[in-house]
CSV table of C-alpha atoms in Angstrom, one decimal:
chain,number,residue,atom,x,y,z
A,1,UNK,CA,43.6,4.7,11.2
A,2,UNK,CA,44.8,6.3,7.9
A,3,UNK,CA,46.4,3.0,6.9
A,4,UNK,CA,43.1,1.3,6.8
A,5,UNK,CA,41.7,3.7,4.2
A,6,UNK,CA,42.4,1.4,1.2
A,7,UNK,CA,40.6,-1.5,2.9
A,8,UNK,CA,37.3,0.3,2.6
A,9,UNK,CA,37.7,2.8,-0.2
A,10,UNK,CA,39.1,2.7,-3.8
A,11,UNK,CA,42.6,4.1,-3.8
A,12,UNK,CA,44.8,5.2,-6.7
A,13,UNK,CA,48.5,4.5,-6.3
A,14,UNK,CA,50.7,7.0,-8.2
A,15,UNK,CA,54.3,5.8,-8.6
A,16,UNK,CA,57.3,7.7,-10.0
A,17,UNK,CA,58.9,4.6,-11.5
A,18,UNK,CA,58.4,0.9,-12.2
A,19,UNK,CA,59.5,-0.1,-8.7
A,20,UNK,CA,55.9,0.7,-7.7
A,21,UNK,CA,56.7,1.5,-4.0
A,22,UNK,CA,53.4,3.4,-3.4
A,23,UNK,CA,51.3,0.5,-4.8
A,24,UNK,CA,53.2,-2.2,-2.9
A,25,UNK,CA,53.2,-0.2,0.3
A,26,UNK,CA,49.5,0.5,0.1
A,27,UNK,CA,48.8,-3.1,-0.6
A,28,UNK,CA,51.1,-4.3,2.2
A,29,UNK,CA,49.8,-1.9,4.9
A,30,UNK,CA,46.2,-1.2,3.9
A,31,UNK,CA,44.6,-2.9,0.8
A,32,UNK,CA,45.2,-3.4,-2.9
A,33,UNK,CA,44.9,-0.1,-4.8
A,34,UNK,CA,41.9,0.0,-7.2
A,35,UNK,CA,44.2,1.6,-9.8
A,36,UNK,CA,47.8,2.2,-10.4
A,37,UNK,CA,49.6,4.9,-12.4
A,38,UNK,CA,53.3,4.6,-13.1
A,39,UNK,CA,54.5,8.1,-14.1
A,40,UNK,CA,57.5,7.0,-16.1
A,41,UNK,CA,55.4,4.6,-18.2
A,42,UNK,CA,52.7,7.2,-18.8
A,43,UNK,CA,55.3,9.8,-19.9
A,44,UNK,CA,57.2,7.4,-22.2
A,45,UNK,CA,53.9,6.2,-23.7
A,46,UNK,CA,53.0,9.8,-24.6
A,47,UNK,CA,56.4,10.6,-26.1
A,48,UNK,CA,57.4,13.0,-23.4
A,49,UNK,CA,60.7,11.3,-22.3
A,50,UNK,CA,64.0,13.0,-22.1
A,51,UNK,CA,64.8,16.2,-20.2
A,52,UNK,CA,61.8,17.4,-18.1
A,53,UNK,CA,63.7,19.9,-16.1
A,54,UNK,CA,64.2,19.6,-12.3
A,55,UNK,CA,61.6,19.2,-9.6
A,56,UNK,CA,61.9,22.9,-8.8
A,57,UNK,CA,62.1,24.2,-12.4
A,58,UNK,CA,60.2,22.1,-14.9
A,59,UNK,CA,60.7,22.9,-18.6
A,60,UNK,CA,57.9,22.8,-21.1
A,61,UNK,CA,58.0,19.0,-21.4
A,62,UNK,CA,58.0,18.7,-17.6
A,63,UNK,CA,54.9,20.9,-17.3
A,64,UNK,CA,53.2,18.9,-20.0
A,65,UNK,CA,54.1,15.7,-18.1
A,66,UNK,CA,52.6,17.1,-14.9
A,67,UNK,CA,49.4,18.0,-16.8
A,68,UNK,CA,49.3,14.5,-18.3
A,69,UNK,CA,49.6,12.8,-14.9
A,70,UNK,CA,47.0,15.1,-13.3
A,71,UNK,CA,44.6,14.4,-16.2
A,72,UNK,CA,45.2,10.6,-15.9
A,73,UNK,CA,44.6,10.7,-12.1
A,74,UNK,CA,41.3,12.7,-12.6
A,75,UNK,CA,40.2,10.3,-15.4
A,76,UNK,CA,40.9,7.3,-13.2
A,77,UNK,CA,39.1,8.9,-10.2
A,78,UNK,CA,36.1,9.6,-12.4
A,79,UNK,CA,36.1,6.0,-13.5
A,80,UNK,CA,36.3,4.7,-10.0
A,81,UNK,CA,33.5,7.0,-8.8
A,82,UNK,CA,31.3,5.4,-11.4
A,83,UNK,CA,31.9,2.0,-9.9
A,84,UNK,CA,29.9,0.7,-6.9
A,85,UNK,CA,32.5,-0.1,-4.3
A,86,UNK,CA,32.2,-2.9,-1.7
A,87,UNK,CA,33.7,-1.3,1.4
A,88,UNK,CA,33.5,-4.5,3.4
A,89,UNK,CA,35.7,-6.4,0.9
A,90,UNK,CA,37.7,-3.4,-0.4
A,91,UNK,CA,37.0,-4.1,-4.1
A,92,UNK,CA,34.4,-3.3,-6.7
A,93,UNK,CA,31.1,-5.0,-6.0
A,94,UNK,CA,30.6,-8.0,-8.3
A,95,UNK,CA,27.6,-8.7,-10.5
A,96,UNK,CA,26.8,-11.7,-8.2
A,97,UNK,CA,26.0,-9.2,-5.5
A,98,UNK,CA,23.7,-7.1,-7.7
A,99,UNK,CA,20.6,-7.9,-5.7
A,100,UNK,CA,22.3,-7.2,-2.4
A,101,UNK,CA,23.7,-4.0,-3.7
A,102,UNK,CA,20.3,-2.8,-4.9
A,103,UNK,CA,18.9,-3.5,-1.5
A,104,UNK,CA,21.8,-1.7,0.2
A,105,UNK,CA,21.3,1.3,-2.0
A,106,UNK,CA,17.7,1.6,-1.1
A,107,UNK,CA,18.5,1.2,2.6
A,108,UNK,CA,21.8,3.0,2.6
A,109,UNK,CA,22.1,6.5,3.8
A,110,UNK,CA,25.0,8.2,2.2
A,111,UNK,CA,26.2,11.7,2.6
A,112,UNK,CA,28.2,13.1,-0.3
A,113,UNK,CA,31.1,15.5,-0.1
A,114,UNK,CA,32.0,17.9,-2.8
A,115,UNK,CA,34.1,15.3,-4.7
A,116,UNK,CA,31.1,13.0,-5.0
A,117,UNK,CA,32.5,10.1,-2.9
A,118,UNK,CA,30.1,8.4,-0.6
A,119,UNK,CA,30.6,8.6,3.1
A,120,UNK,CA,28.3,6.3,5.1
A,121,UNK,CA,26.1,8.0,7.6
A,122,UNK,CA,23.6,6.7,10.1
A,123,UNK,CA,20.4,8.3,11.4
A,124,UNK,CA,20.0,7.9,15.1
A,125,UNK,CA,17.1,8.8,17.4
A,126,UNK,CA,18.3,11.2,20.0
A,127,UNK,CA,15.7,12.3,22.5
A,128,UNK,CA,12.9,11.6,20.0
A,129,UNK,CA,14.5,13.5,17.1
A,130,UNK,CA,16.4,11.9,14.2
A,131,UNK,CA,20.0,13.0,14.0
A,132,UNK,CA,22.4,12.2,11.1
A,133,UNK,CA,25.8,11.0,12.2
A,134,UNK,CA,28.5,11.1,9.5
A,135,UNK,CA,30.9,8.1,9.3
A,136,UNK,CA,29.2,6.4,12.2
A,137,UNK,CA,29.1,2.9,10.5
A,138,UNK,CA,32.9,3.2,9.8
A,139,UNK,CA,33.6,4.3,13.4
A,140,UNK,CA,31.6,1.4,14.7
A,141,UNK,CA,33.4,-1.0,12.4
A,142,UNK,CA,36.8,0.3,13.5
A,143,UNK,CA,36.0,0.0,17.2
A,144,UNK,CA,34.6,-3.6,16.7
A,145,UNK,CA,37.8,-4.6,14.8
A,146,UNK,CA,39.8,-3.3,17.6
A,147,UNK,CA,37.8,-5.5,20.0
A,148,UNK,CA,36.3,-2.5,21.9
A,149,UNK,CA,33.1,-3.8,23.6
A,150,UNK,CA,30.3,-1.3,24.3
A,151,UNK,CA,30.4,-2.6,27.9
A,152,UNK,CA,34.1,-1.9,28.1
A,153,UNK,CA,34.0,1.8,29.0
A,154,UNK,CA,34.5,3.1,25.5
A,155,UNK,CA,32.0,6.0,25.7
A,156,UNK,CA,34.5,8.8,26.0
A,157,UNK,CA,36.9,7.4,23.3
A,158,UNK,CA,34.0,6.6,21.0
A,159,UNK,CA,32.4,10.1,21.4
A,160,UNK,CA,35.8,11.8,20.8
A,161,UNK,CA,36.0,10.1,17.4
A,162,UNK,CA,32.3,10.8,16.6
A,163,UNK,CA,32.7,14.5,17.4
A,164,UNK,CA,35.3,14.8,14.7
A,165,UNK,CA,32.7,14.2,12.1
A,166,UNK,CA,29.4,15.2,13.8
A,167,UNK,CA,29.1,18.3,16.0
A,168,UNK,CA,27.4,17.7,19.3
A,169,UNK,CA,25.2,20.6,20.6
A,170,UNK,CA,26.4,22.0,23.9
A,171,UNK,CA,24.5,20.6,26.8
A,172,UNK,CA,23.3,17.5,24.9
A,173,UNK,CA,26.5,15.5,25.2
A,174,UNK,CA,25.0,13.0,27.6
A,175,UNK,CA,21.9,12.2,25.5
A,176,UNK,CA,24.0,12.0,22.3
A,177,UNK,CA,26.4,9.6,24.1
A,178,UNK,CA,23.5,7.4,25.3
A,179,UNK,CA,22.1,7.2,21.8
A,180,UNK,CA,25.4,6.4,20.1
A,181,UNK,CA,26.3,3.8,22.8
A,182,UNK,CA,22.8,2.2,22.3
A,183,UNK,CA,23.5,2.0,18.5
A,184,UNK,CA,27.0,0.7,19.0
A,185,UNK,CA,25.7,-2.0,21.3
A,186,UNK,CA,23.2,-3.1,18.7
A,187,UNK,CA,25.9,-3.0,16.0
A,188,UNK,CA,28.4,-5.0,18.2
A,189,UNK,CA,25.8,-7.6,19.1
A,190,UNK,CA,24.9,-8.1,15.4
A,191,UNK,CA,28.6,-8.5,14.5
A,192,UNK,CA,29.2,-11.0,17.3
A,193,UNK,CA,26.2,-13.1,16.2
A,194,UNK,CA,27.4,-13.3,12.6
């Protein structure tokens, strides 16, 4: 599950040296990072080379290097948060899709966490009232990619994942399960038709 993160969201790979193990590993097992930071290059480019101290006891230059890397990560994250991200393709949304993006933005329902990153949500009618389910579109996508049919007895497994992100009121598990399964069946049907 965690490995799929970079397929849908922008990821920053931070590597300690020019071998770029973090960037290559992320690309190999998940998706191409949206940005890469190579610490040795960043330090050398800012004249902080030489003795930085040890991992346990940084000297003044080492502390300055840590601040520099943290600042670059924050700057890169800010830049990425300002870019509309195409989660289906795992890359920035192109200008050719501007019309589709505008439509998606008006239709999309996005919950924001404190860091400002968008987490897709879905509003579902449960017993006549509208309930917001966090990450439901991503959960449906994951189950579909794993070939889990709504008719294949996935209710318990699906709801266990749903409950991680959305609390289910006590005594309403059955009605919530019916509503989520109904939505998953519609999602699955639409995916299979395309």
